[in-house]
mmCIF file of C-alpha atoms in Angstrom:
data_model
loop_
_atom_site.group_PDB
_atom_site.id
_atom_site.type_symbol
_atom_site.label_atom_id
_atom_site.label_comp_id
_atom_site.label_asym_id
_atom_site.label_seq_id
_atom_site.Cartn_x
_atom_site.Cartn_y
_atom_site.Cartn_z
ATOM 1 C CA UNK A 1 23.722 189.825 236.482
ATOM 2 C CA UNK A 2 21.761 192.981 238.136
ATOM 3 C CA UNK A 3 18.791 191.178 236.696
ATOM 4 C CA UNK A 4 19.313 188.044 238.962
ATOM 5 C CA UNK A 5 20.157 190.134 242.085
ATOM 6 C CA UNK A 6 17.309 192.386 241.380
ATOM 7 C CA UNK A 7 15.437 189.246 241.624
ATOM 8 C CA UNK A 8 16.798 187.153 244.374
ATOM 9 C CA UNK A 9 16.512 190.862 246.655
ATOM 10 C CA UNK A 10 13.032 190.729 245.823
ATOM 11 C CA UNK A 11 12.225 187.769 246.557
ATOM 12 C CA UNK A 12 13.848 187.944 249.856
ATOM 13 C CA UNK A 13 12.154 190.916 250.643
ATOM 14 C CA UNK A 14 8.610 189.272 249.865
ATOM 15 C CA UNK A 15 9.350 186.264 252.091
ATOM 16 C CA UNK A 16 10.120 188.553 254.556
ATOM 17 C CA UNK A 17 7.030 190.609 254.326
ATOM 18 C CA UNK A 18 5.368 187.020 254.045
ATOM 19 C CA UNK A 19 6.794 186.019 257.489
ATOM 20 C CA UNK A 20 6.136 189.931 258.781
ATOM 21 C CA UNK A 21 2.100 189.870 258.287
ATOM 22 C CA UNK A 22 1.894 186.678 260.163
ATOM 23 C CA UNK A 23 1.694 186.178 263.746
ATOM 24 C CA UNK A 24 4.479 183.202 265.891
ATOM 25 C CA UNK A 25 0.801 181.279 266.986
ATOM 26 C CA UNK A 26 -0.015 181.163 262.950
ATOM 27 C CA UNK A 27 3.220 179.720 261.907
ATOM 28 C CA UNK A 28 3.770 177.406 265.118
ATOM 29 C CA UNK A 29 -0.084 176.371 263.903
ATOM 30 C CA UNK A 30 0.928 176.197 260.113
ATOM 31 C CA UNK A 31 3.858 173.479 260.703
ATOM 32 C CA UNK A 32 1.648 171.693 262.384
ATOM 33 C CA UNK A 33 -1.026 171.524 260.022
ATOM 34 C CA UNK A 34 1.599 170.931 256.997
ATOM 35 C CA UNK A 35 3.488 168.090 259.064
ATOM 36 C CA UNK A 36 -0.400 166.343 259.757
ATOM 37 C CA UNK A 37 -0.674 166.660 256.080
ATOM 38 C CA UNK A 38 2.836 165.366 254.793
ATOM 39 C CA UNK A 39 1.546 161.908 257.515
ATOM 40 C CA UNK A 40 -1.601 162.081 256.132
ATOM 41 C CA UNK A 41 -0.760 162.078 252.525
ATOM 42 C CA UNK A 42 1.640 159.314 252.757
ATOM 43 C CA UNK A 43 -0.053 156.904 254.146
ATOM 44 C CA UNK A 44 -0.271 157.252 257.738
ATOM 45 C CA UNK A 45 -3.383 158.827 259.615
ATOM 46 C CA UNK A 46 -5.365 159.241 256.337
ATOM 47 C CA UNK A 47 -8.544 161.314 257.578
ATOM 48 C CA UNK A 48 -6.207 163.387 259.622
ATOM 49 C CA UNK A 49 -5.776 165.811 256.571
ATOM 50 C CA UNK A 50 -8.834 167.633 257.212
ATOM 51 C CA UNK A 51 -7.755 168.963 260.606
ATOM 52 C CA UNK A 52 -5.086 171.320 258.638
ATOM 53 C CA UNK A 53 -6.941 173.216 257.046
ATOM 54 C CA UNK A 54 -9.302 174.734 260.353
ATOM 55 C CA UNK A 55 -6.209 174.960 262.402
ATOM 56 C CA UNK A 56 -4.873 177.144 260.268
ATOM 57 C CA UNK A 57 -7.483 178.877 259.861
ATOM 58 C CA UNK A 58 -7.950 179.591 262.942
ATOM 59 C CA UNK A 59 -5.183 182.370 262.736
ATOM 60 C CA UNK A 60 -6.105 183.798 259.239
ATOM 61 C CA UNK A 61 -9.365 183.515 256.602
ATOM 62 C CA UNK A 62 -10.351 179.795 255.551
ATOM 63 C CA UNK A 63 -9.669 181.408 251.727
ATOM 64 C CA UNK A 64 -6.087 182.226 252.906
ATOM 65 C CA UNK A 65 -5.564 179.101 254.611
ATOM 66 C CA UNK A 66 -6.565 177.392 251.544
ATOM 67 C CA UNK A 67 -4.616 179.396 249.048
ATOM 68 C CA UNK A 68 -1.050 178.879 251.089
ATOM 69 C CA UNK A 69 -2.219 174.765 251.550
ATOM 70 C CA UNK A 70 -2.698 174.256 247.790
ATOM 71 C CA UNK A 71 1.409 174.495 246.760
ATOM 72 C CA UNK A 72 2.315 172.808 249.903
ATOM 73 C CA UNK A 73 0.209 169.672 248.989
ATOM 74 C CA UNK A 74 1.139 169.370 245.341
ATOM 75 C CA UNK A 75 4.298 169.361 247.081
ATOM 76 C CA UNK A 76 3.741 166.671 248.685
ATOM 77 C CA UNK A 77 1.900 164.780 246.504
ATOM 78 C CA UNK A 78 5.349 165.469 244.141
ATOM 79 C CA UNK A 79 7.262 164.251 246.796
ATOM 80 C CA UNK A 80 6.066 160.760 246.965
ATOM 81 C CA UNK A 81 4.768 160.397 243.293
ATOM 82 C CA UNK A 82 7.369 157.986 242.273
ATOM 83 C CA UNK A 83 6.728 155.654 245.423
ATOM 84 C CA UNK A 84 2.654 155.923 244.633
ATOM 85 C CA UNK A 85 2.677 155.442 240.601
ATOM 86 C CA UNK A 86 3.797 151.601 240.738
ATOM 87 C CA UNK A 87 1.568 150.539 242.855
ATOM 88 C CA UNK A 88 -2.079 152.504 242.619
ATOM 89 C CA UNK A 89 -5.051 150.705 241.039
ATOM 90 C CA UNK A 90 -5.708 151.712 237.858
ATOM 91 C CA UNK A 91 -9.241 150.383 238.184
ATOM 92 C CA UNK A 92 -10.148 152.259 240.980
ATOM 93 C CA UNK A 93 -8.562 155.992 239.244
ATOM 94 C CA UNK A 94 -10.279 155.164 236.023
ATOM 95 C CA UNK A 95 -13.522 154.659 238.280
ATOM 96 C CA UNK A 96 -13.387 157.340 240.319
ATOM 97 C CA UNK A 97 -11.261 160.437 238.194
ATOM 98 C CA UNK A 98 -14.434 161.636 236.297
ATOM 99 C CA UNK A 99 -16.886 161.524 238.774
ATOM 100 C CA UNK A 100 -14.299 164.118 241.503
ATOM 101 C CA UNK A 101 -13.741 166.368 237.974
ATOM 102 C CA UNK A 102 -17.526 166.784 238.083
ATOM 103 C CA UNK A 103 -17.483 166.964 241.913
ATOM 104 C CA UNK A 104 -14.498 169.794 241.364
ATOM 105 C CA UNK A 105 -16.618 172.103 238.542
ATOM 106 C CA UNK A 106 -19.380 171.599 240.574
ATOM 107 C CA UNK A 107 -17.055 173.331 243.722
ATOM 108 C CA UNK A 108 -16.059 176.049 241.201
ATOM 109 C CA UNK A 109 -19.502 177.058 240.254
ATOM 110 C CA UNK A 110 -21.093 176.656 243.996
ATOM 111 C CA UNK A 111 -17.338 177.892 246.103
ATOM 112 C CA UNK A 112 -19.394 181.403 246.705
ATOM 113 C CA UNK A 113 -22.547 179.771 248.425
ATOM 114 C CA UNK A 114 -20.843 177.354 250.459
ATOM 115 C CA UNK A 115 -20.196 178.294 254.112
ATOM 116 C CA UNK A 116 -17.414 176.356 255.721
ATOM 117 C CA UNK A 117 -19.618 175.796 258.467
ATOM 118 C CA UNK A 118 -22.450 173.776 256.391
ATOM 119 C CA UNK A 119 -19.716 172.221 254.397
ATOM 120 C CA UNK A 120 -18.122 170.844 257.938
ATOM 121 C CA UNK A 121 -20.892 169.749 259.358
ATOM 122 C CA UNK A 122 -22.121 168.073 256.479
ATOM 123 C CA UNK A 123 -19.290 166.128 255.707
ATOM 124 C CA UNK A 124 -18.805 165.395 259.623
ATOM 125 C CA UNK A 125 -22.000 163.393 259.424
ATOM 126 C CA UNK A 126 -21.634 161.887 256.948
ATOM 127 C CA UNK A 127 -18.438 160.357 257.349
ATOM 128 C CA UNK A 128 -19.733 159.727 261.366
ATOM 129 C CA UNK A 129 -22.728 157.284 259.963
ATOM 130 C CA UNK A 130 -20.286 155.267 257.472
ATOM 131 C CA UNK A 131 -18.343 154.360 260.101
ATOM 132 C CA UNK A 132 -21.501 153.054 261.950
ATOM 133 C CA UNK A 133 -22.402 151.426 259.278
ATOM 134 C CA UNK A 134 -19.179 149.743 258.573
ATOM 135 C CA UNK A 135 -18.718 148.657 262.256
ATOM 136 C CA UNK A 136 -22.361 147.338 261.532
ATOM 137 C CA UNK A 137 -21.847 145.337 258.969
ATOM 138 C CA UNK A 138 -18.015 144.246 259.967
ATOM 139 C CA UNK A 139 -20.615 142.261 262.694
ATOM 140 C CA UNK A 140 -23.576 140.865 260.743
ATOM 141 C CA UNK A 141 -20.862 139.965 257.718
ATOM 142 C CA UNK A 142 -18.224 138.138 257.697
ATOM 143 C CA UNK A 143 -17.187 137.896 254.042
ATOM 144 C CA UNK A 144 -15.272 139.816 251.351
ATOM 145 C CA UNK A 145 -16.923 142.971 250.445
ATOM 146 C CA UNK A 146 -18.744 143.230 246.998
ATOM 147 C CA UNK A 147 -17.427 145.953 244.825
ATOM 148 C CA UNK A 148 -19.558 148.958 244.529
ATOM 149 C CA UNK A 149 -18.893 150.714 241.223
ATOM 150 C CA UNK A 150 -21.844 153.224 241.959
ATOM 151 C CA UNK A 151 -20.495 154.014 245.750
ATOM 152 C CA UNK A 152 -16.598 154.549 243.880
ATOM 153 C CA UNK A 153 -18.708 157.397 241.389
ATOM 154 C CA UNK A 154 -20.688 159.030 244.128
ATOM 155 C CA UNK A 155 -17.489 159.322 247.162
ATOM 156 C CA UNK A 156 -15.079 160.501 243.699
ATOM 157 C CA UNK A 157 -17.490 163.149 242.906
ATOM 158 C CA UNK A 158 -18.316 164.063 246.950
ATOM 159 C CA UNK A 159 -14.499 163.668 247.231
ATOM 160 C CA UNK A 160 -13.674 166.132 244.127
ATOM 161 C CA UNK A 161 -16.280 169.145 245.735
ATOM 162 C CA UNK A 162 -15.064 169.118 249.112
ATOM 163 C CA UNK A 163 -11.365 168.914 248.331
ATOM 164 C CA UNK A 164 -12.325 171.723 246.442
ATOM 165 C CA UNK A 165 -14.069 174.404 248.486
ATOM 166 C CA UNK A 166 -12.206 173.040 251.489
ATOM 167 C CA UNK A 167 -9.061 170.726 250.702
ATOM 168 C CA UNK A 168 -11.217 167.762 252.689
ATOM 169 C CA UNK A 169 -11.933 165.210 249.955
ATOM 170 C CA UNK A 170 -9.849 162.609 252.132
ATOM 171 C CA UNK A 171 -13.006 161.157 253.842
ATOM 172 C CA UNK A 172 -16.002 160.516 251.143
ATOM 173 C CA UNK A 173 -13.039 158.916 248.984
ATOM 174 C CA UNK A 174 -11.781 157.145 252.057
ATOM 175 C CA UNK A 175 -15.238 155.296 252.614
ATOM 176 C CA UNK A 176 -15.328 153.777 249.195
ATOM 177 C CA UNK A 177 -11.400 152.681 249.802
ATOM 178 C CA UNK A 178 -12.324 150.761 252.868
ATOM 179 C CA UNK A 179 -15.205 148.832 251.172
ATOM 180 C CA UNK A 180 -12.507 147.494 248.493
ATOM 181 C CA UNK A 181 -10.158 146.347 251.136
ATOM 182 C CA UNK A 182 -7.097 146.680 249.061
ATOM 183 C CA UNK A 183 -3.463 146.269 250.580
ATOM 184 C CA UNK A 184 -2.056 149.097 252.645
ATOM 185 C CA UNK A 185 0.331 149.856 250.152
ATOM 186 C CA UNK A 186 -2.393 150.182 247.350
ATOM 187 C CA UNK A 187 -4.938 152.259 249.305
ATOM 188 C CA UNK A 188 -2.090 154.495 249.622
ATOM 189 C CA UNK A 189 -0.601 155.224 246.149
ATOM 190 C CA UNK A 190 -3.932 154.852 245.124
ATOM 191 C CA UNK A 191 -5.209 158.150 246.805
ATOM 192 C CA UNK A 192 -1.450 159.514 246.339
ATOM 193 C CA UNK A 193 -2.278 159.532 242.203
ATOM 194 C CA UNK A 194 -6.000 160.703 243.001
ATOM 195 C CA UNK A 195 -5.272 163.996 245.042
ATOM 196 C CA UNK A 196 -1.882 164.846 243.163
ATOM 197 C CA UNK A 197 -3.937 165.056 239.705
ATOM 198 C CA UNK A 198 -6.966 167.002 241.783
ATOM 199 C CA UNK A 199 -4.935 169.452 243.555
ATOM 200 C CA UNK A 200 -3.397 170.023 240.046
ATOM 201 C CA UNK A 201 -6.178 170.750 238.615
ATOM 202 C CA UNK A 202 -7.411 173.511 241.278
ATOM 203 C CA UNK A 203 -4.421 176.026 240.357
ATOM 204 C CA UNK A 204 -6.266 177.018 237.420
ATOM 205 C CA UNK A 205 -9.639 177.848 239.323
ATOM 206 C CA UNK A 206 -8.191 179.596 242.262
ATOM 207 C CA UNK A 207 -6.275 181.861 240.559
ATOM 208 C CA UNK A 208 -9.602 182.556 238.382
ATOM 209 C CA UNK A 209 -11.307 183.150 241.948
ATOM 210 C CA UNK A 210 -8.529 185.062 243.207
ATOM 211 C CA UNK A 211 -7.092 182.737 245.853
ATOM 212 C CA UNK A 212 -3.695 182.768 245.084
ATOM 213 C CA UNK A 213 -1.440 185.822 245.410
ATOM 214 C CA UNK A 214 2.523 186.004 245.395
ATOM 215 C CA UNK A 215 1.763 187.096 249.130
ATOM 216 C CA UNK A 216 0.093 183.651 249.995
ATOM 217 C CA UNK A 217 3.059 182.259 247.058
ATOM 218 C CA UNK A 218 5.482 183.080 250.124
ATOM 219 C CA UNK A 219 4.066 182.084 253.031
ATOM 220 C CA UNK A 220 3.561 178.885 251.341
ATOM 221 C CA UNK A 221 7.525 179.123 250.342
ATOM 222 C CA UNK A 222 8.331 179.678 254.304
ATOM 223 C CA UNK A 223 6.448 176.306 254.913
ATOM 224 C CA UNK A 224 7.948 173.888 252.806
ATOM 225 C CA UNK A 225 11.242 172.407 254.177
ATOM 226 C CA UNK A 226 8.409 171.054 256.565
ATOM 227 C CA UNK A 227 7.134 169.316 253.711
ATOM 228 C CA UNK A 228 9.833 166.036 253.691
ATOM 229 C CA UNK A 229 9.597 165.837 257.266
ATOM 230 C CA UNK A 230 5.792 165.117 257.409
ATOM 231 C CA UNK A 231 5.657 163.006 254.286
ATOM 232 C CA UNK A 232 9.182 160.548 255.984
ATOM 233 C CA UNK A 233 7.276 160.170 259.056
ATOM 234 C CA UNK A 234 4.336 159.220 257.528
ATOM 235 C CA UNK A 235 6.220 156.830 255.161
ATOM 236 C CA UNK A 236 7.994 155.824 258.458
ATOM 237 C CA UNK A 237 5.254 154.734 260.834
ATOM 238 C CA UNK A 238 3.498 153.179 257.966
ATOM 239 C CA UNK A 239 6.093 150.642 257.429
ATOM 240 C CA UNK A 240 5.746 149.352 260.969
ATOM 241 C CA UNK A 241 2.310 148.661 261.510
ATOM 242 C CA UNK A 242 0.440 145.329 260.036
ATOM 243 C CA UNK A 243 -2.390 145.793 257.561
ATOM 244 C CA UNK A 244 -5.172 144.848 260.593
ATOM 245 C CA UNK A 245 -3.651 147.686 262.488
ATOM 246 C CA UNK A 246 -3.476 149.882 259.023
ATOM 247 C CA UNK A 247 -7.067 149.980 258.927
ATOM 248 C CA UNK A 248 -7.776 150.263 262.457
ATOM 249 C CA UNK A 249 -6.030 153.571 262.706
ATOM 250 C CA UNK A 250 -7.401 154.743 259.516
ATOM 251 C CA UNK A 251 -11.271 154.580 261.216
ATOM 252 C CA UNK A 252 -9.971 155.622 264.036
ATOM 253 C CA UNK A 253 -8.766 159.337 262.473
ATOM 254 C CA UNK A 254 -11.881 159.367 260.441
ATOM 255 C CA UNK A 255 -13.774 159.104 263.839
ATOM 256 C CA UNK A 256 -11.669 161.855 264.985
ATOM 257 C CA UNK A 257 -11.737 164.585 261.928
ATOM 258 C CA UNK A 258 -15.354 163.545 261.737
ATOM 259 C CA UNK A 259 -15.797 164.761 265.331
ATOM 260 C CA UNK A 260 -13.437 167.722 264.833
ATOM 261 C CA UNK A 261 -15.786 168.342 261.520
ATOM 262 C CA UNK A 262 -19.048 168.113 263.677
ATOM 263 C CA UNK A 263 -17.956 170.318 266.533
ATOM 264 C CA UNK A 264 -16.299 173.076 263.797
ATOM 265 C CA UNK A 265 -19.887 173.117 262.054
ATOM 266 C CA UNK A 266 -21.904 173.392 265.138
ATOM 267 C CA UNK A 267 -19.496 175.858 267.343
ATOM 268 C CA UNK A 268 -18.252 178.377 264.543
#
């Protein structure tokens, strides 16, 4: 019995330092990020993700910011892993889950040399000229896309390197999705699958890197009733929209993080 009060006090008491050593602006700034994430992740405003992690880093260290992220989005990759498992393309995650475990050890071995500034800008463009070259080609032709087994290897392993050294492997992984111009509901659960096994397999390495502390463990904790209500609205709004207007908004927030991307590696 002491035992368990011993241990609820201190855990109390470290969610209280947790909340303590932050500032109002961080944690106003932190819901906001982990709500954008929650719509992001289910389905709604996928390319939006990548905006979370600057904003909140704008009030701590990009390390920190990533540490606290990591639980919150196995949370909510948890949350709607039931919804995603019937429905993702096995295809697709046999194609592409090798290639982003590469793309991960190769984040691992380069995380030190990597600036978030190169890695933003970088990405930025890139994702910037696919959608040129989609709106291109959406002109010039008309019929079903060809499948691109080669273009599903290189975005996984792109995909599995930034969402490691930055928790922003939503957009390479996003461009190949687009080109196979599945259903809504399969582009979803698809990714859904993807990311929950990735961000899985990044506990491991951050604690090995020292990331993750019982500090970050809390602030993280303090976060995630926010968690449902990001991932429900997401769930929500995708519901109501047609599979036209789907993938219009989808380019539409990958023009946007890609801009946010650009300016963040050209201004910081």
């Amino acid at each position: 019995m002491s035992h368990s009060f011993y241990g609820i006090a201190t855990s109390m008491i470290s969610l209280l330092q947790a909340f303590n050593e932050h500032s109002a602006l961080f944690f106003v700034l932190a819901a906001i990020s982990v709500v954008i994430l929650g719509i992001s992740k289910s389905g709604f405003g996928a390319g939006l993700g990548v905006l979370a992690p600057p904003l909140m880093a704008s009030q701590s260290s990009l390390a920190e910011a990533l540490a606290i992220l990591l639980p919150l989005l196995i949370a909510i990759d948890l949350f709607g892993l039931r919804r995603f498992w019937a429905s993702a393309d096995r295809r697709i995650l046999k194609l592409i889950f090798w290639p982003a475990a590469l793309g991960m050890l190769m984040g691992y071995l380069f995380f030190s040399l990597i600036t978030p500034q190169m890695l933003s800008l970088s990405i930025g463009i890139f994702t910037l000229l696919f959608l040129i070259q989609s709106l291109v080609m959406s002109r010039i032709d008309l019929k079903e896309a060809k499948p691109y087994p080669w273009l599903g290897r290189l975005m996984g392993c792109l995909s599995g390197f930034t969402s490691f050294v930055a928790h922003i492997g939503g957009p390479p992984i996003t461009i190949y999705m687009l080109r196979e111009k599945v259903s809504p509901i399969v582009y979803t659960s698809t990714l859904g699958i993807f990311f929950t096994v990735m961000n899985f397999g990044k506990l491991v390495p951050y604690a090995y890197l020292d990331l993750l502390n019982f500090n970050q463990l809390a602030t993280s904790i303090l976060l995630l009733p926010l968690v449902p209500l990001g991932v429900y609205l997401g769930f929500y709004l995708a519901k109501k929209i047609s599979a036209k207007w789907y993938y219009i908004i989808v380019q539409f927030c990958l023009l946007v993080a890609s801009i946010k991307l650009i300016a963040d590696g050209l201004l910081t």
